[in-house]
Structure formats: C-alpha cells, structure tokens
Backbone as numpy.savetxt, mean C-alpha at the origin, in Angstrom:
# Nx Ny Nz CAx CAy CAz Cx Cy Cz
5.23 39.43 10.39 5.75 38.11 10.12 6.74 38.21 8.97
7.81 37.92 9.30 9.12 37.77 8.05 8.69 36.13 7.55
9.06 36.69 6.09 9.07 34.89 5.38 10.25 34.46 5.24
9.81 32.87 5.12 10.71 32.28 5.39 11.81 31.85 4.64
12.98 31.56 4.94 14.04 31.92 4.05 14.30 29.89 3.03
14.99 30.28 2.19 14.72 29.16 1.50 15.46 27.91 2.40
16.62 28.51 3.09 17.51 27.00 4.04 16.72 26.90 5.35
15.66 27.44 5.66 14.51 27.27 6.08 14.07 25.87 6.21
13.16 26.17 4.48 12.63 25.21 4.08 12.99 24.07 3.54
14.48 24.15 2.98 15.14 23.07 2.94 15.32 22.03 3.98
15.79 22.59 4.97 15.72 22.16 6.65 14.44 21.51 7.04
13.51 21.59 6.43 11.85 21.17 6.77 11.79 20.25 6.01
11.84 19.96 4.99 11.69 19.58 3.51 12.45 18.32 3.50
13.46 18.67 3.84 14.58 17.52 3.90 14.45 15.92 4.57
14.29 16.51 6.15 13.56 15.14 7.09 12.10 14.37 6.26
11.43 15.51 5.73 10.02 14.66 5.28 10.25 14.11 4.09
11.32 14.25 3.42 11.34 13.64 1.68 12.28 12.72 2.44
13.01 12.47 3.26 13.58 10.95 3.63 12.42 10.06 4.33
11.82 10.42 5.19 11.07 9.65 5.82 10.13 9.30 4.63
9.54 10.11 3.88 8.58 9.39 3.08 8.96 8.56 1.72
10.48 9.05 1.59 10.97 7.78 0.80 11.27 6.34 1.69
11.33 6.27 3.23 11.86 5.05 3.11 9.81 4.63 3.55
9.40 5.25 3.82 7.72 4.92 4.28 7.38 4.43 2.87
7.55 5.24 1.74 7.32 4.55 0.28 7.60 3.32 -0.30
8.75 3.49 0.18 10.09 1.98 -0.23 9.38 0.74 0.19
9.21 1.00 1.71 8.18 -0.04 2.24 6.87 -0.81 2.11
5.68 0.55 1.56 4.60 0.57 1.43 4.34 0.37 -0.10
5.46 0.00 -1.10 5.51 -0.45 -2.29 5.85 -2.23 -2.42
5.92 -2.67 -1.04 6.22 -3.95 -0.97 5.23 -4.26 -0.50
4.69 -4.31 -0.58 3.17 -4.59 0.07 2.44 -5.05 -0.93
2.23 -6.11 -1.28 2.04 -6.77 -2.36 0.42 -7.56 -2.39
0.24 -7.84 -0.78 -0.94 -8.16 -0.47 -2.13 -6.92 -0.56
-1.87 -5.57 -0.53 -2.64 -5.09 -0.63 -3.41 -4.74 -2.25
-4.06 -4.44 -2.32 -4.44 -3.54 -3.65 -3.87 -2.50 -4.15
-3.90 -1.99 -5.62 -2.51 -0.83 -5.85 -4.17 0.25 -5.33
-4.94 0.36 -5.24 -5.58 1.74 -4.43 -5.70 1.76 -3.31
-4.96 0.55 -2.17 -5.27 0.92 -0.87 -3.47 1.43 -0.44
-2.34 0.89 -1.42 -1.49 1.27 -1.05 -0.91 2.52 -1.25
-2.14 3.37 -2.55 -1.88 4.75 -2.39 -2.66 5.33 -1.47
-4.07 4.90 -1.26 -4.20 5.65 -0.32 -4.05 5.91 1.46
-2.90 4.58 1.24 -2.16 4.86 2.72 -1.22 5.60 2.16
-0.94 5.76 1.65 0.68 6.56 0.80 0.06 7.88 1.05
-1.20 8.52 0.45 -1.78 10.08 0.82 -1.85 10.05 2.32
-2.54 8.79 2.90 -3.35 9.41 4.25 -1.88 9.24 5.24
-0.86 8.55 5.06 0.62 8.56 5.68 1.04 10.13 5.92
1.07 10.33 4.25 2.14 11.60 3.88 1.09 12.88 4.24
-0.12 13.13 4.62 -0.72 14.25 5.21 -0.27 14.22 6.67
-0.35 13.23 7.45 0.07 13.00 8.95 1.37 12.94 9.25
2.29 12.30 8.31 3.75 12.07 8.55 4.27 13.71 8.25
3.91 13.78 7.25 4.24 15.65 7.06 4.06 16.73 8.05
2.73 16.54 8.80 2.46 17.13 9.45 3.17 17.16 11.06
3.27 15.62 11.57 3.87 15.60 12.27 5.23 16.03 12.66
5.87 15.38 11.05 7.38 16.19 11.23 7.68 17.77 11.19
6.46 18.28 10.95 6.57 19.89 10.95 6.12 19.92 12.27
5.73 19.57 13.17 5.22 19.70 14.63 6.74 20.00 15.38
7.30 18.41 14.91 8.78 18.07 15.44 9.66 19.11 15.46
9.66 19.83 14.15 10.65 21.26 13.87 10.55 22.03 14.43
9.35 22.30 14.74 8.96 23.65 15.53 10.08 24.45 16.09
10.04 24.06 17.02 10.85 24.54 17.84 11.95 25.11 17.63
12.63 24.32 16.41 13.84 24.99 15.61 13.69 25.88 14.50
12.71 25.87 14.16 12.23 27.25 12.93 10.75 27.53 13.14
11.02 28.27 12.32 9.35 29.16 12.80 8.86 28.42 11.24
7.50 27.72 12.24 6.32 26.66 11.24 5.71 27.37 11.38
4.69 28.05 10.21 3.16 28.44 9.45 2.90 27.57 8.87
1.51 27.96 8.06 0.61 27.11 7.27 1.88 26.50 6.00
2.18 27.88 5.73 3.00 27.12 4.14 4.23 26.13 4.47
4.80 26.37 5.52 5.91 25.42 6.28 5.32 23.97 5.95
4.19 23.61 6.53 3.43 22.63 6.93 3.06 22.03 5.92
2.71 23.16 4.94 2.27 22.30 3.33 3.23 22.09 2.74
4.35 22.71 3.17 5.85 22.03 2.21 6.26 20.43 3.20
6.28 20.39 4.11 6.60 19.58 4.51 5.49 18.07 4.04
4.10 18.28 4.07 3.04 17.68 3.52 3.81 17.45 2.22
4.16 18.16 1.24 4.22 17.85 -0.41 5.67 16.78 -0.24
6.79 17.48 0.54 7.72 17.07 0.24 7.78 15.39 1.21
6.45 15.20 2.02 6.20 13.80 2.58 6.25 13.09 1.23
5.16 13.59 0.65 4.14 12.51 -0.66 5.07 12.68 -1.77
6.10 13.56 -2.28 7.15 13.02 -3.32 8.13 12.27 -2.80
8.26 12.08 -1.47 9.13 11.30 -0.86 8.83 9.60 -1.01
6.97 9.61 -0.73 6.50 8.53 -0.53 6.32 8.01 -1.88
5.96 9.36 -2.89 5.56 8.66 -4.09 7.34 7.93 -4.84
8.36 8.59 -4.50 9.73 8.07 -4.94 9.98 6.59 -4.74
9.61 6.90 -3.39 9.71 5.09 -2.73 9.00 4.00 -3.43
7.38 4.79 -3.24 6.27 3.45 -3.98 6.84 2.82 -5.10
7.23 3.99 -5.80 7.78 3.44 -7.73 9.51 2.67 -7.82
9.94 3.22 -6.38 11.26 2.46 -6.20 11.12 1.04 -6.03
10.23 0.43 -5.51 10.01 -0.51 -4.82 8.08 -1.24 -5.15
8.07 -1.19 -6.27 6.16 -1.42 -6.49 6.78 -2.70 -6.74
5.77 -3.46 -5.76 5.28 -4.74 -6.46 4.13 -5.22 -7.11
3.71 -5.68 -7.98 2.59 -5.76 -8.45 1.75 -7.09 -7.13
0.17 -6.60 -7.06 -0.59 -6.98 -6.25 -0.99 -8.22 -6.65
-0.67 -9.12 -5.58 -0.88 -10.75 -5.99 -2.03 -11.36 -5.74
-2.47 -11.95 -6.97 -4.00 -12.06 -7.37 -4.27 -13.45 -6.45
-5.93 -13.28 -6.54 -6.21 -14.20 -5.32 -5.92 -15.57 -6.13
-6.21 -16.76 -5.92 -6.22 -17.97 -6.34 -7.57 -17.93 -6.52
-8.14 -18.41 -7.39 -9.42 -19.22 -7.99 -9.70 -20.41 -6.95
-10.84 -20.33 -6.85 -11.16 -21.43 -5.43 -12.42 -22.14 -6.81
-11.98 -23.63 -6.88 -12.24 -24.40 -7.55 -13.67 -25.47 -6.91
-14.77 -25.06 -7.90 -16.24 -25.75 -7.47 -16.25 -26.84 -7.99
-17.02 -27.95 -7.03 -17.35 -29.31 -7.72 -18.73 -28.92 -8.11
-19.64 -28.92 -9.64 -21.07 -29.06 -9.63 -21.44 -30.32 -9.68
-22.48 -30.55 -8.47 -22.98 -31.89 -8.58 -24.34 -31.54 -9.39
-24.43 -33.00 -10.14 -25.98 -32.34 -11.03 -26.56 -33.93 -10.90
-27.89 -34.27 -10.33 -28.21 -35.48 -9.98 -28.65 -36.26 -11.25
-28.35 -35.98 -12.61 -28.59 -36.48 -13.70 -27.96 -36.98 -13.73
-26.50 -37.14 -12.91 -24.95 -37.50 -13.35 -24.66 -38.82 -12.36
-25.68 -38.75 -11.28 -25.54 -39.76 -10.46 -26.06 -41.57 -10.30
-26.91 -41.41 -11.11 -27.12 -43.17 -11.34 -25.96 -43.39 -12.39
-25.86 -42.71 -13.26 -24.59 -43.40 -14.72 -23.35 -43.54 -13.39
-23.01 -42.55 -12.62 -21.99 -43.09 -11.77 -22.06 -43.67 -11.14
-22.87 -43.80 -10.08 -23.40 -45.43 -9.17 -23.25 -47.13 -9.93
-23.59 -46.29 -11.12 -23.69 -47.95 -12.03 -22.32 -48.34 -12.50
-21.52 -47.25 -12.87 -19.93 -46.97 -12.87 -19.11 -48.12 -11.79
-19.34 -47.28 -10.62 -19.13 -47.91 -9.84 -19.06 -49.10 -9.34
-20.67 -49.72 -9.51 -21.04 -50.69 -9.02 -19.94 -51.89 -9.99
-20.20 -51.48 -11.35 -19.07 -52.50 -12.24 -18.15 -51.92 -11.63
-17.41 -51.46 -11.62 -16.03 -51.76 -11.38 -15.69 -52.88 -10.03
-16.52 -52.08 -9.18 -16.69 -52.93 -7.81 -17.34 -54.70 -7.58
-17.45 -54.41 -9.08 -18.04 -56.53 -8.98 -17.38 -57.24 -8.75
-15.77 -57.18 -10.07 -15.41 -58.04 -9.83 -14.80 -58.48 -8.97
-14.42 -57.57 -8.11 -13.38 -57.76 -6.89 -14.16 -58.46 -5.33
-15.18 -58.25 -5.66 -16.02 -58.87 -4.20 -16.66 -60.00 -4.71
C-alpha cells in the first residue's frame, strides 16, 4: 500500500470542510434547540456526513481508515466553523403563570363581591 499523497487529501478534505460549514451555519440557527443537542447533532452529523463523503470519493482516490478520519475531522471543523459563524443563543421557555387558590381567601372575596354587586341590583 503506497500513502497517500497530500493533494490526495486535500481533495477529500475539501468537499467535507464545505459541507460541514454550511451543515454548521445551519445547525447554529437552531435556536429552539438546546446548545447540547445542537452539538451533539453537530458530532453525530459530522461522523456520518464525513463518512459518507469519503464513501462518495472512493472511486476517485484510494480511501483507507486514515482517508476516512480526515474526512470525519475535516466534517466537524467544518461544522464546528459554521456553529460559531452562525450561534444563536437558545430561546428560553416562557414561565407559565399559576393562579393559587387558597380557600381562606374566599369568603373575604364573596363578601367583596357581594358589595360591590348591591348597589346595582
């Protein structure tokens, strides 16, 4: 097995650091998610997207293990470029607002009531 030459790996390297910058770019707008679910679609993306695009090459260069892990690394600096190009901070839920009813509170208001409601009837 001859290794592989560096315009090789440039050639490999190249497709996966674009795709995972614009996959980043994207997956940094994502604002509904949590900042740990949008990295860890950002890892579990850039292991599969890497991988896949080294599948894709094949054919045009000779892919091994280390091919595959460059293409893997150069996914996730692609993706991680994007995330930080494009982070939005994760938008917090709204406070969902309780009425406490406490039945100590309910004759003083009935009686509230009832005056106000006299004079008009």
């Amino acid at each position: 097995m001859q290794p592989t030459s560096i315009l090789d790996i440039a050639y490999i390297s190249a497709p996966s650091l674009i795709v995972g910058m614009i996959l980043g770019y994207v997956f940094g707008d994502l604002g509904t998610l949590r900042s740990i679910q949008r990295i860890g679609l950002t890892i579990f993306s850039s292991i599969w997207g890497g991988l896949i695009i080294a599948i894709l090459l094949a054919p045009f260069f000779t892919v091994g293990t280390f091919e595959i892990l460059i293409s893997i690394v150069s996914f996730l600096g692609g993706s991680i470029i994007g995330l930080s190009s494009n982070w939005t901070p994760p938008k917090e839920k709204s406070r969902k607002s309780h009425i406490i009813y406490e039945p100590d509170d309910e004759d003083d208001f009935d009686r509230q009531i009832e005056e106000a409601l006299k004079g008009e009837y």
